[in-house]
Structures are given as structure tokens and as C-alpha cells.
Amino acid sequence: MSYGRKITLKSSDGETFEVDEAVGSESQTIKHMIEDDCADNAIPLPNVTSKMLSKVIEYCKKHVETPKPDDNDELKAWDADFVKVDQATLFDIILAANYLNINSLLDLTCQTVADMIKDKTPEEIRKTFHIKNDFTPEAEEEVRKENQWAFE
Amino acid sequence: MGCLISTMDDKESKNSRWSKLHTDLLVLVLKKLCFQDIIRFKAVCSSWNKAAQSYISSPSYSLHQAPCLMRQTHHKDGSFPHTLFSFTEKKIYILRDDITRVDSESCIGSSHGWMMILRKSNIPVVVKNPFSLQRFKLPTVENLQITLYIDTAILLSDPFRSKNSNLSVVVVLYGGYKRLAFCNVAGEAWTQFFEARNGDEIVKSIQSHNGQLYVLSRDFCVQVWDFNHDPFPTKTRNLKPSPLLFIGHYPAYKYIRLAYLIESMGELLVVLRIVYYKLNHTKTVNFHVIKLDFKGEKWEKVENLQGRALLVGCPSISVSIKEFPEFEDNSIYFLDDNYNLSIGDMGVYNMGNKSIKPFDELDKLQETTSPKPSFWIVPNPW
């Protein structure tokens, strides 16, 4: 089912993707470019790789195709599966959703990150996201003392 | 806070991208975390620490935080720390035990995340943050005819988030619930601005809302005071609704009626808590909720809270169930908040089936009695 015209998106590594205008418009960034009449040729997206762009298009297509997206349990389950990716991919999706200004995807991915943080100690959070503890020993001690009770 | 980023090898530089995630995106994640998780988030690395600090200082912070329950209980080791119960995490946290001086200080409630502590001295009120221990030094009461006994004290706004922190106002109710006085947080003196002229005007409850003071008197009249114009507050509204409907038969020798003024979704509500009172035994037996009609001319009964829970105490807070599903819909959460009269029970009243039950998962909390009142607090982790 496709109404309206098609637009072409071009990833940072030169791959092109043809999508319905409605699907592309899930991204406020792309939507503005269409409105500003910049969409006659391929819309260049230098900050999004082809791998990420195809992921994002998959998300937008699904959301455009689903009736009553705010109240749809099947869509919620689909979304939950969509974000079952490794944390490196999750990171890239967040950046892509932010650059392309897709609110629902940004909200979904940030909630996923929040769920990965909940109830974990700082050390466990660092392990999950491969973050290095870059506090000086003094700074670290200060943080611990301030809030010892939250770390149990 | 010092920040030393040591050199990273290839693997780590690839994997440490999360620490370099832009502050705006980190804040989107922070908005979805409860207070305790934000504390742990702060301790992950220096860039996350900065993002958390920036979020906590922003005006939108407190809008998304669920209230917690704070009380002081005797600990096994003999200390007397404050404990924090989070309904979100269903966990009890033991805070440091030096927040108040046991013998001479008593916290009667919180206001905008700050503890309101009463003490027996010529500076009878201390405003203190339980996490950072930051405090505001308030003036002495030498110029007031104040008995050293204060009934309650509240802040009208958060001193750290007000446009001008020096104008943040503290209001005290004293003299047997008859007088109101105020001072600015950085002020020099207390000033009395109200005195009850008869029994009807005795104050039953005070609340802050939008920086203004709401006062409920015994005859269920409501005054609204504005403190924006120096040097003296102005009464902007003086509502005298027609007398209260018959609420129920609660003879004064057996029952106490506590009243909690609370603003909820643009409406002014009063929660009446009926306590059955015998010398060594008090028990909360019933609740009634009334609201002021749109014109302020009469009180109307409220049968259903429609998507809200009301947490009554000092302060009283209305929570949206959609935003905070850890609370039960159409319910009133009450505490052992009235230690003058030894009202020592806590629990949840369901407006639908009119039943009272203890808090879930709070067996540990309810086993211990506390000689000091419990209160709600929206944590403010400065």
C-alpha cells in the first residue's frame, strides 16, 4: 500500500533507499526537507550509515503501517523486539533517531537504555556499557560519600 | 569535581562511546530514571556525572520524581537514622544518622524536597536537605510573640529553583494553630501576618501552591496569600463557601477529624481523615474527600479520584497514576504524621471499596514504631 510519492534517501556510504513519503516523514528532519522542496533528488544523510538507515526505515515503515499506534499491543511487542540489539547498535540507533528527529524512536531507545540502568550499581552500569571509570580517586571518594546509602 | 581521562587503548576507545553521549541525550535517559537510579548514574563516570547534575538543577527535574516516604526509626545498632522508602523500587534505604540532632530536633515534614526541622531554641526552624545536608539559616524569633512551639512550617517554593532564591518564603503556623508568620529564607526577621480571632478561624491546614499560601480554617473557609510584594503579604482570596455538607457522625469524644488541604489538577481538595481515638490506641477508620467548586462558593463531595492517588501528610501531594503507576489508583495514602496526638497508623484507603489496608511490601517498615512523624518527600539530591 503506498500513497503519495516516493522519495530517495542516501546514506553516508552512498547507498540509496526508496521509501514512501509518509514513511520518510516520520523523521522531522526529512519531513522539513520535503516541505522545503529539497526532495526532488536523493536526500543526503551524511550522518547515517546504510546499516542504520535500513534499521530506521524498517521502524518507520512499521509505525506508518500500524493503525492507532499509541494503543496497539502488537506494535509494542514489535518495538520491544526491535530494540533487542547489542548495545553498540543501540547506541547507533539513538544517534540516528536523534539526527533524523524521530521522537517515538528516540523515546523507545532511551527507555531501553533506562531499563538497562535500573537497579544496577555504578560498576555494573559501567560493565554493561563498557564505560571506563574516569574519576580521580578523590572525586570518586566524594561521590561515594555523598550517596553511600544508594549504593547499598 | 576533578576529571582525569586516562589514555585508552583501541578496544576501550571503541567501547567508551557511551561516556561521550551528548548531554541532551543523557538527559532523555535521566528523565526515565527514579531518584535512586539517578544517584547511581551520577557515579558512573565524569561526563554522566555532569549530565546528571545539569538535569537535577533544571526546573523540570522535580516534575518527574515520585514522592518517597521518610521516617526516623531505631536501628539495631542503637542509632536513629532517617529511612527512605521508595514506592517505585519497593526498597528501604537507610540514610545517614546525623541529619537531625536526636534530642533537640524534630522533622515535621518536607517542603519542595527540603526537610522542615523544628528545634527548641530561639531559631526554631531549620530548612535542610537530607542528602547534601545543606541548610538555610533562618532568623531568630526574638521579635515575635512566639511560643517555642511551632505547629507546622512550610516553604512556598524551592530556594534553589526560584527565580530569586532570597525571596523564597518560609511560613510557620504557631500559637496553638492560631497564628501565621513568615520570613524570607535569607531574611532578617519573622513577621506575623495572621491571627485567628475566634475558634472558627483556627487553622487546620496550610499548603503551598504556585508560590502562594493556601490556608484552611476550622470553618472550612480558605484564604490565599501572595508573598510577591514586599514587605507584607496580601490576601488575594478569601473564600467563604457555604457550610459543609453533613459528612458523617463522628462525636468529638471518640473521633478526631484531621484535614489536609491539597491542590490536585487545578482543583482545591480537602481530605478528611477520621481517627478513632482512645488513650493508648488510635486507628484511622475513614476518609472523606471534598472539593471546592469552581466559583469557590461551596464544598462538593468527591467520590472518585479518577486517575490519581492522594498522599496526605506534611506535605500532601497528588500523584497521577499514569505518570507514577507504582501508586494505586483512586486511593489515599496516609502516615503516622501527627505525633502530637500520637496518631500512629499508616496505610492506604481505597475510595472505591472504602477499605483500609497496610502498605504492600512494607512489613518491615510497619513493624517499627517511630516516636517522630513520618512524611512524604520528593527527593532533591543536591
Coordinates of C-alpha atoms in Angstrom, one line a residue:
Chain A
M1 CA 0.0 0.0 0.0
S2 CA 1.6 3.2 -1.0
Y3 CA 0.1 6.6 -1.4
G4 CA 1.8 9.8 -2.2
R5 CA 5.1 9.9 -4.0
K6 CA 8.3 8.1 -3.2
I7 CA 11.4 9.8 -2.0
T8 CA 15.0 8.7 -2.1
L9 CA 17.3 8.7 0.9
K10 CA 21.1 8.4 0.6
S11 CA 23.2 7.0 3.4
S12 CA 26.7 8.2 4.4
D13 CA 28.3 5.3 2.5
G14 CA 26.4 6.1 -0.7
E15 CA 23.6 3.6 -0.7
T16 CA 20.2 4.8 -1.7
F17 CA 16.8 3.8 -0.3
E18 CA 13.5 4.5 -1.9
V19 CA 10.6 4.9 0.5
D20 CA 7.1 6.3 0.6
E21 CA 6.9 10.0 1.5
A22 CA 4.8 9.1 4.6
V23 CA 7.5 6.7 5.9
G24 CA 10.2 9.3 5.4
S25 CA 8.1 11.9 7.1
E26 CA 8.2 10.0 10.4
S27 CA 11.6 11.8 10.5
Q28 CA 11.0 15.5 11.2
T29 CA 14.4 16.2 9.6
I30 CA 13.4 14.5 6.3
K31 CA 9.9 16.0 6.6
H32 CA 11.2 19.5 6.7
M33 CA 13.4 18.8 3.7
I34 CA 10.4 17.6 1.7
E35 CA 8.5 20.7 2.7
D36 CA 11.3 22.9 1.7
D37 CA 11.3 21.2 -1.7
C38 CA 14.7 19.7 -1.3
A39 CA 13.5 16.2 -2.0
D40 CA 13.4 16.0 -5.8
N41 CA 16.7 14.3 -5.8
A42 CA 18.1 11.9 -3.3
I43 CA 18.1 13.4 0.2
P44 CA 21.6 13.0 1.5
L45 CA 22.0 11.8 5.1
P46 CA 25.7 12.1 5.8
N47 CA 25.4 11.1 9.5
V48 CA 23.6 7.8 8.9
T49 CA 25.2 4.6 7.6
S50 CA 23.3 2.3 5.3
K51 CA 23.1 -0.3 8.1
M52 CA 21.4 2.2 10.4
L53 CA 19.2 3.8 7.7
S54 CA 17.7 0.4 6.8
K55 CA 17.0 -0.2 10.5
V56 CA 15.4 3.1 10.9
I57 CA 13.3 2.7 7.7
E58 CA 12.1 -0.6 9.0
Y59 CA 10.9 1.1 12.2
C60 CA 9.2 4.0 10.3
K61 CA 7.5 1.6 7.9
K62 CA 6.1 -0.5 10.7
H63 CA 4.8 2.6 12.5
V64 CA 3.2 4.1 9.4
E65 CA 1.5 0.8 8.6
T66 CA 0.1 0.2 12.0
P67 CA -3.3 1.8 12.8
K68 CA -3.7 3.5 16.2
P69 CA 0.0 3.2 17.0
D70 CA -0.5 4.7 20.5
D71 CA -2.8 1.9 21.6
N72 CA -1.5 -1.2 19.8
D73 CA -0.2 -4.1 21.9
E74 CA 1.2 -5.9 18.8
L75 CA 3.2 -2.8 17.9
K76 CA 4.5 -2.6 21.5
A77 CA 5.7 -6.1 21.3
W78 CA 7.3 -5.4 17.9
D79 CA 9.0 -2.4 19.3
A80 CA 10.4 -4.5 22.2
D81 CA 11.9 -6.9 19.7
F82 CA 13.2 -4.1 17.6
V83 CA 15.4 -2.9 20.4
K84 CA 16.8 -6.3 21.3
V85 CA 20.1 -5.5 19.8
D86 CA 23.6 -5.2 21.2
Q87 CA 24.5 -2.0 23.0
A88 CA 26.7 -0.8 20.2
T89 CA 23.9 -1.0 17.7
L90 CA 21.5 0.6 20.3
F91 CA 24.0 3.5 20.5
D92 CA 23.9 4.0 16.8
I93 CA 20.1 3.9 16.6
I94 CA 20.0 6.6 19.3
L95 CA 22.3 8.8 17.3
A96 CA 20.3 8.2 14.1
A97 CA 17.0 8.8 15.7
N98 CA 18.3 12.0 17.2
Y99 CA 19.8 13.2 13.9
L100 CA 16.7 12.3 11.9
N101 CA 14.5 13.6 14.7
I102 CA 12.2 10.6 15.1
N103 CA 10.6 11.3 18.5
S104 CA 9.0 7.9 19.1
L105 CA 12.2 6.0 18.2
L106 CA 14.3 8.3 20.4
D107 CA 11.8 7.7 23.3
L108 CA 11.9 4.0 22.7
T109 CA 15.7 3.7 22.7
C110 CA 16.2 6.0 25.7
Q111 CA 13.6 4.0 27.6
T112 CA 15.6 0.8 26.7
V113 CA 18.8 2.4 28.0
A114 CA 17.0 3.5 31.2
D115 CA 15.8 -0.1 31.7
M116 CA 19.3 -1.3 31.3
I117 CA 20.4 1.1 34.0
K118 CA 17.7 0.5 36.6
D119 CA 18.6 -1.2 39.8
K120 CA 22.3 -1.6 38.8
T121 CA 25.2 -0.4 40.8
P122 CA 27.6 2.1 39.1
E123 CA 30.1 -0.7 38.5
E124 CA 27.5 -2.9 36.9
I125 CA 26.4 0.0 34.7
R126 CA 30.0 0.6 33.5
K127 CA 30.3 -3.1 32.6
T128 CA 27.1 -3.0 30.6
F129 CA 28.1 -0.1 28.5
H130 CA 31.9 -0.6 28.6
I131 CA 32.5 2.7 30.3
K132 CA 35.7 3.5 31.9
N133 CA 35.7 4.9 35.4
D134 CA 37.5 8.2 34.8
F135 CA 37.1 9.8 38.2
T136 CA 40.2 10.7 40.1
P137 CA 40.4 8.8 43.4
E138 CA 39.5 12.0 45.3
A139 CA 36.4 12.7 43.1
E140 CA 35.3 9.1 43.3
E141 CA 35.6 9.1 47.1
E142 CA 33.5 12.3 47.1
V143 CA 30.8 10.8 45.0
R144 CA 30.7 7.7 47.1
K145 CA 30.5 9.5 50.4
E146 CA 27.7 11.8 49.2
N147 CA 25.4 9.0 48.4
Q148 CA 26.7 5.9 50.1
W149 CA 23.1 4.9 51.0
A150 CA 22.1 4.5 47.4
F151 CA 24.8 2.0 46.6
E152 CA 23.9 -0.3 49.5
Chain B
M1 CA 35.0 17.6 40.7
G2 CA 38.3 16.7 39.2
C3 CA 38.2 14.7 36.0
L4 CA 41.1 12.7 34.7
I5 CA 40.6 10.9 31.4
S6 CA 43.4 8.4 31.1
T7 CA 44.6 7.2 27.7
M8 CA 42.6 4.4 26.3
D9 CA 43.7 1.6 24.0
D10 CA 41.8 0.8 20.8
K11 CA 39.3 -1.5 22.3
E12 CA 38.3 0.8 25.1
S13 CA 38.2 3.9 22.8
K14 CA 35.7 2.0 20.7
N15 CA 33.7 0.8 23.6
S16 CA 33.6 4.0 25.6
R17 CA 31.3 5.8 23.2
W18 CA 28.6 5.8 25.8
S19 CA 30.6 8.1 28.1
K20 CA 30.7 10.6 25.2
L21 CA 27.0 10.5 24.5
H22 CA 25.7 14.1 24.3
T23 CA 24.3 15.6 27.4
D24 CA 20.9 16.2 25.8
L25 CA 20.5 12.5 25.0
L26 CA 21.7 11.5 28.5
V27 CA 19.1 13.8 29.9
L28 CA 16.4 12.0 27.9
V29 CA 17.5 8.8 29.6
L30 CA 17.7 10.5 33.1
K31 CA 14.1 11.6 32.7
K32 CA 13.1 8.0 32.8
L33 CA 15.0 7.1 35.9
C34 CA 13.9 7.3 39.5
F35 CA 15.8 9.2 42.1
Q36 CA 17.9 6.3 43.4
D37 CA 19.0 5.3 39.8
I38 CA 19.9 8.9 39.1
I39 CA 22.3 8.8 42.1
R40 CA 24.0 5.7 40.7
F41 CA 24.0 7.2 37.2
K42 CA 26.0 10.2 38.7
A43 CA 28.7 7.8 39.9
V44 CA 29.4 6.1 36.6
C45 CA 31.8 8.5 35.0
S46 CA 32.6 12.2 34.9
S47 CA 30.5 13.1 31.8
W48 CA 27.5 11.2 33.1
N49 CA 28.0 13.0 36.4
K50 CA 27.9 16.4 34.7
A51 CA 24.8 15.4 32.7
A52 CA 23.0 14.3 35.9
Q53 CA 24.0 17.5 37.7
S54 CA 22.7 19.6 34.9
Y55 CA 19.4 17.6 34.8
I56 CA 18.9 17.8 38.6
S57 CA 19.4 21.6 38.5
S58 CA 16.8 22.1 35.8
P59 CA 13.2 23.1 36.6
S60 CA 11.7 20.0 35.0
Y61 CA 13.5 17.6 37.4
S62 CA 11.0 17.5 40.2
L63 CA 8.1 17.1 37.9
H64 CA 9.1 13.5 37.1
Q65 CA 10.1 12.3 40.6
A66 CA 7.8 10.1 42.6
P67 CA 7.4 11.0 46.3
C68 CA 9.1 8.8 48.8
L69 CA 8.2 8.1 52.5
M70 CA 10.7 9.3 55.1
R71 CA 10.7 8.4 58.7
Q72 CA 13.1 8.0 61.6
T73 CA 13.5 4.6 63.2
H74 CA 15.6 3.0 65.8
H75 CA 18.3 0.9 64.2
K76 CA 19.6 -2.4 65.5
D77 CA 22.9 -0.8 66.4
G78 CA 21.3 1.8 68.6
S79 CA 21.4 4.6 66.1
F80 CA 18.4 6.6 65.0
P81 CA 18.7 7.2 61.3
H82 CA 16.2 8.5 58.8
T83 CA 15.0 5.9 56.4
L84 CA 13.6 6.5 52.9
F85 CA 11.1 4.1 51.4
S86 CA 10.7 4.2 47.6
F87 CA 7.4 3.0 46.3
T88 CA 9.0 2.9 42.8
E89 CA 11.7 0.5 43.8
K90 CA 9.9 -1.0 46.8
K91 CA 13.1 -0.7 48.8
I92 CA 14.0 0.9 52.1
Y93 CA 17.2 2.9 52.2
I94 CA 18.9 3.8 55.5
L95 CA 20.3 7.4 55.3
R96 CA 22.9 8.9 57.5
D97 CA 22.0 9.2 61.1
D98 CA 23.3 12.7 61.7
I99 CA 20.7 14.6 59.7
T100 CA 19.0 15.8 62.9
R101 CA 20.1 16.0 66.5
V102 CA 18.0 13.4 68.2
D103 CA 17.3 15.1 71.5
S104 CA 16.6 18.7 70.4
E105 CA 15.4 18.5 66.8
S106 CA 12.4 17.0 65.1
C107 CA 11.5 16.9 61.5
I108 CA 7.8 17.6 61.0
G109 CA 7.7 17.3 57.2
S110 CA 9.2 18.3 53.9
S111 CA 8.6 21.1 51.5
H112 CA 9.9 21.0 47.9
G113 CA 12.4 18.4 48.9
W114 CA 13.7 20.2 51.9
M115 CA 13.2 18.9 55.5
M116 CA 11.4 21.3 57.8
I117 CA 13.1 20.7 61.2
L118 CA 11.8 22.2 64.4
R119 CA 14.1 22.8 67.3
K120 CA 13.8 24.0 70.8
S121 CA 15.8 27.2 70.5
N122 CA 15.4 30.8 69.5
I123 CA 15.9 29.7 65.9
P124 CA 13.0 27.3 65.9
V125 CA 13.0 26.3 62.3
V126 CA 15.8 24.8 60.1
V127 CA 15.4 24.1 56.5
K128 CA 17.8 21.2 55.5
N129 CA 18.5 18.9 52.6
P130 CA 18.7 15.4 53.8
F131 CA 21.2 14.3 51.1
S132 CA 23.6 17.2 50.8
L133 CA 23.0 18.4 54.4
Q134 CA 22.8 21.9 53.0
R135 CA 20.8 24.1 55.3
F136 CA 19.3 27.6 55.4
K137 CA 19.8 29.6 58.5
L138 CA 16.6 31.3 59.4
P139 CA 16.2 34.4 61.6
T140 CA 15.7 34.2 65.4
V141 CA 12.2 34.8 66.8
E142 CA 13.0 37.5 69.3
N143 CA 10.7 39.9 67.6
L144 CA 7.7 37.6 67.7
Q145 CA 5.4 36.7 70.5
I146 CA 6.2 33.2 69.6
T147 CA 6.0 30.3 72.0
L148 CA 8.8 28.0 71.2
Y149 CA 6.2 25.6 70.0
I150 CA 5.5 25.6 66.3
D151 CA 2.7 23.6 64.8
T152 CA 4.0 23.3 61.3
A153 CA 6.3 25.1 58.8
I154 CA 6.4 25.1 55.0
L155 CA 8.4 26.6 52.2
L156 CA 6.4 28.3 49.5
S157 CA 9.0 27.5 46.8
D158 CA 12.3 25.7 46.3
P159 CA 15.0 28.2 47.2
F160 CA 17.4 26.7 44.6
R161 CA 14.9 26.8 41.7
S162 CA 13.2 30.1 42.5
K163 CA 14.0 33.0 40.2
N164 CA 15.4 34.8 43.2
S165 CA 16.4 32.4 46.0
N166 CA 16.5 35.1 48.6
L167 CA 12.8 35.7 48.2
S168 CA 11.9 32.1 49.0
V169 CA 9.4 32.2 51.8
V170 CA 9.0 30.1 54.9
V171 CA 5.7 30.2 56.7
V172 CA 5.1 28.9 60.2
L173 CA 1.9 28.1 62.0
Y174 CA 2.2 28.5 65.7
G175 CA 0.5 29.5 68.9
G176 CA -1.9 26.6 69.0
Y177 CA -2.8 26.7 65.3
K178 CA -3.8 30.4 65.6
R179 CA -1.1 32.5 64.2
L180 CA 0.9 32.6 60.9
A181 CA 4.2 34.3 60.5
F182 CA 6.7 34.3 57.6
C183 CA 10.3 35.1 56.8
N184 CA 12.4 35.1 53.6
V185 CA 15.0 32.3 53.5
A186 CA 17.8 34.9 53.6
G187 CA 15.8 37.3 55.8
E188 CA 16.4 39.1 59.0
A189 CA 13.2 38.7 60.9
W190 CA 9.9 36.8 61.2
T191 CA 6.7 38.8 60.7
Q192 CA 3.3 37.7 61.9
F193 CA 0.6 38.3 59.3
F194 CA -2.4 36.5 60.6
E195 CA -4.1 35.7 63.9
A196 CA -7.3 33.8 64.4
R197 CA -9.9 35.9 66.1
N198 CA -12.1 33.1 67.2
G199 CA -12.5 29.4 67.2
D200 CA -13.8 29.2 63.6
E201 CA -10.6 30.8 62.3
I202 CA -8.3 28.3 63.8
V203 CA -6.1 26.9 61.1
K204 CA -6.5 23.3 60.2
S205 CA -4.1 23.0 57.3
I206 CA -1.7 25.1 55.2
Q207 CA -0.3 24.3 51.8
S208 CA 1.9 26.0 49.2
H209 CA 0.9 26.1 45.5
N210 CA 2.5 28.1 42.7
G211 CA 4.4 30.1 45.3
Q212 CA 1.2 31.1 47.1
L213 CA 0.0 30.1 50.6
Y214 CA -3.4 28.4 51.0
V215 CA -4.9 28.3 54.5
L216 CA -7.8 26.2 55.6
S217 CA -9.6 27.2 58.7
R218 CA -11.8 25.2 61.1
D219 CA -15.0 26.6 59.5
F220 CA -13.7 25.4 56.1
C221 CA -13.0 28.9 54.7
V222 CA -10.0 29.2 52.5
Q223 CA -7.5 32.1 52.4
V224 CA -5.0 32.6 49.6
W225 CA -1.9 34.8 50.4
D226 CA 0.5 36.2 47.9
F227 CA 4.1 37.0 49.0
N228 CA 5.4 38.6 45.9
H229 CA 5.1 42.2 47.1
D230 CA 7.4 43.4 49.8
P231 CA 7.2 43.8 52.6
F232 CA 3.9 42.3 53.7
P233 CA 1.9 39.5 52.1
T234 CA -1.5 40.3 50.6
K235 CA -4.6 38.1 50.9
T236 CA -5.7 37.7 47.3
R237 CA -8.7 35.4 48.0
N238 CA -10.9 35.0 51.0
L239 CA -13.3 32.2 50.2
K240 CA -16.2 31.5 52.4
P241 CA -18.1 28.6 50.9
S242 CA -21.5 27.7 52.3
P243 CA -21.3 25.4 55.4
L244 CA -20.0 21.9 54.9
L245 CA -22.4 19.1 54.0
F246 CA -23.1 16.6 56.6
I247 CA -20.0 14.3 56.4
G248 CA -20.8 11.7 59.0
H249 CA -21.4 11.1 62.6
Y250 CA -18.1 11.3 64.5
P251 CA -18.6 12.5 68.1
A252 CA -15.7 14.6 69.3
Y253 CA -15.1 12.5 72.4
K254 CA -14.3 9.4 70.3
Y255 CA -13.1 10.8 67.0
I256 CA -10.6 13.2 65.6
R257 CA -11.0 14.8 62.2
L258 CA -7.7 15.7 60.5
A259 CA -8.0 17.9 57.5
Y260 CA -5.4 18.0 54.7
L261 CA -5.6 20.8 52.1
I262 CA -4.3 19.6 48.8
E263 CA -4.2 21.0 45.3
S264 CA -4.8 18.5 42.5
M265 CA -5.2 19.1 38.8
G266 CA -6.4 22.6 39.2
E267 CA -8.8 21.8 42.0
L268 CA -8.6 22.6 45.7
L269 CA -9.4 19.4 47.7
V270 CA -9.6 18.7 51.4
V271 CA -9.1 15.2 52.6
L272 CA -10.7 14.5 55.9
R273 CA -9.2 11.7 57.9
I274 CA -11.3 10.2 60.7
V275 CA -9.4 8.8 63.5
Y276 CA -10.9 6.7 66.3
Y277 CA -9.1 7.9 69.4
K278 CA -8.7 6.2 72.7
L279 CA -5.9 7.0 75.2
N280 CA -3.4 4.3 74.2
H281 CA -4.9 3.4 70.8
T282 CA -5.6 5.4 67.7
K283 CA -6.9 3.9 64.5
T284 CA -7.8 5.6 61.2
V285 CA -11.2 4.4 60.3
N286 CA -12.5 6.5 57.4
F287 CA -11.8 9.2 54.8
H288 CA -13.9 11.8 53.0
V289 CA -12.7 13.9 50.2
I290 CA -14.3 17.3 49.3
K291 CA -13.5 19.8 46.7
L292 CA -14.2 23.5 46.3
D293 CA -16.5 24.2 43.4
F294 CA -15.3 26.4 40.5
K295 CA -16.6 29.6 42.0
G296 CA -15.4 28.9 45.5
E297 CA -18.9 29.0 46.8
K298 CA -19.4 25.6 48.1
W299 CA -17.8 22.3 49.0
E300 CA -18.7 19.2 47.0
K301 CA -18.2 15.6 47.8
V302 CA -15.6 13.7 45.7
E303 CA -16.5 10.0 45.2
N304 CA -13.7 9.1 42.7
L305 CA -10.2 10.4 42.3
Q306 CA -10.1 9.5 38.6
G307 CA -6.6 8.5 37.8
R308 CA -5.0 10.0 40.9
A309 CA -3.8 9.0 44.3
L310 CA -3.5 11.4 47.2
L311 CA -0.6 11.2 49.6
V312 CA -1.6 13.1 52.7
G313 CA 0.6 14.4 55.4
C314 CA 3.2 17.2 55.5
P315 CA 3.2 17.9 52.6
S316 CA 0.1 16.5 50.9
I317 CA 0.8 15.5 47.3
S318 CA -1.5 14.5 44.5
V319 CA 0.1 12.0 42.0
S320 CA -1.1 11.0 38.6
I321 CA -1.3 7.2 38.3
K322 CA -0.4 7.4 34.6
E323 CA 2.9 9.1 35.5
F324 CA 3.5 7.0 38.6
P325 CA 1.9 3.6 38.3
E326 CA 3.6 2.4 41.4
F327 CA 0.8 4.0 43.3
E328 CA -2.8 2.6 43.4
D329 CA -5.5 4.5 41.5
N330 CA -8.3 6.2 43.5
S331 CA -6.5 5.8 46.8
I332 CA -5.4 7.8 49.7
Y333 CA -2.0 7.1 51.3
F334 CA -1.7 8.2 54.9
L335 CA 1.0 8.2 57.5
D336 CA 1.7 8.4 61.2
D337 CA 2.2 12.1 60.8
N338 CA 0.5 13.6 63.8
Y339 CA 2.7 12.8 66.7
N340 CA 1.2 15.5 68.9
L341 CA -1.8 13.3 69.2
S342 CA 0.0 10.1 68.8
I343 CA -1.8 9.2 65.6
G344 CA 0.5 6.3 64.7
D345 CA -1.0 4.3 61.9
M346 CA -0.2 4.3 58.2
G347 CA -1.8 2.7 55.2
V348 CA -3.8 3.0 52.0
Y349 CA -7.5 3.8 51.8
N350 CA -9.3 2.8 48.6
M351 CA -12.0 5.2 47.6
G352 CA -13.8 2.6 45.6
N353 CA -14.4 -0.1 48.1
K354 CA -13.8 2.1 51.1
S355 CA -11.3 -0.3 52.7
I356 CA -8.1 0.4 54.5
K357 CA -5.1 -1.8 54.3
P358 CA -1.4 -1.5 55.2
F359 CA 1.2 -0.6 52.5
D360 CA 2.2 -3.6 50.4
E361 CA 5.8 -4.8 50.9
L362 CA 6.2 -2.6 53.9
D363 CA 6.1 -5.1 56.6
K364 CA 9.5 -4.2 57.8
L365 CA 8.6 -0.5 58.0
Q366 CA 5.4 -1.1 59.8
E367 CA 6.9 -3.3 62.5
T368 CA 9.0 -0.5 63.8
T369 CA 7.2 2.3 65.6
S370 CA 8.7 5.8 65.4
P371 CA 8.3 8.5 68.0
K372 CA 8.7 11.1 65.3
P373 CA 6.2 11.8 62.5
S374 CA 6.7 10.3 59.1
F375 CA 6.3 12.4 56.0
W376 CA 6.4 12.5 52.2
I377 CA 9.4 13.9 50.4
V378 CA 10.1 14.4 46.7
P379 CA 13.9 13.8 46.8
N380 CA 16.1 16.7 45.8
P381 CA 19.6 15.3 45.7
W382 CA 21.6 18.5 45.8

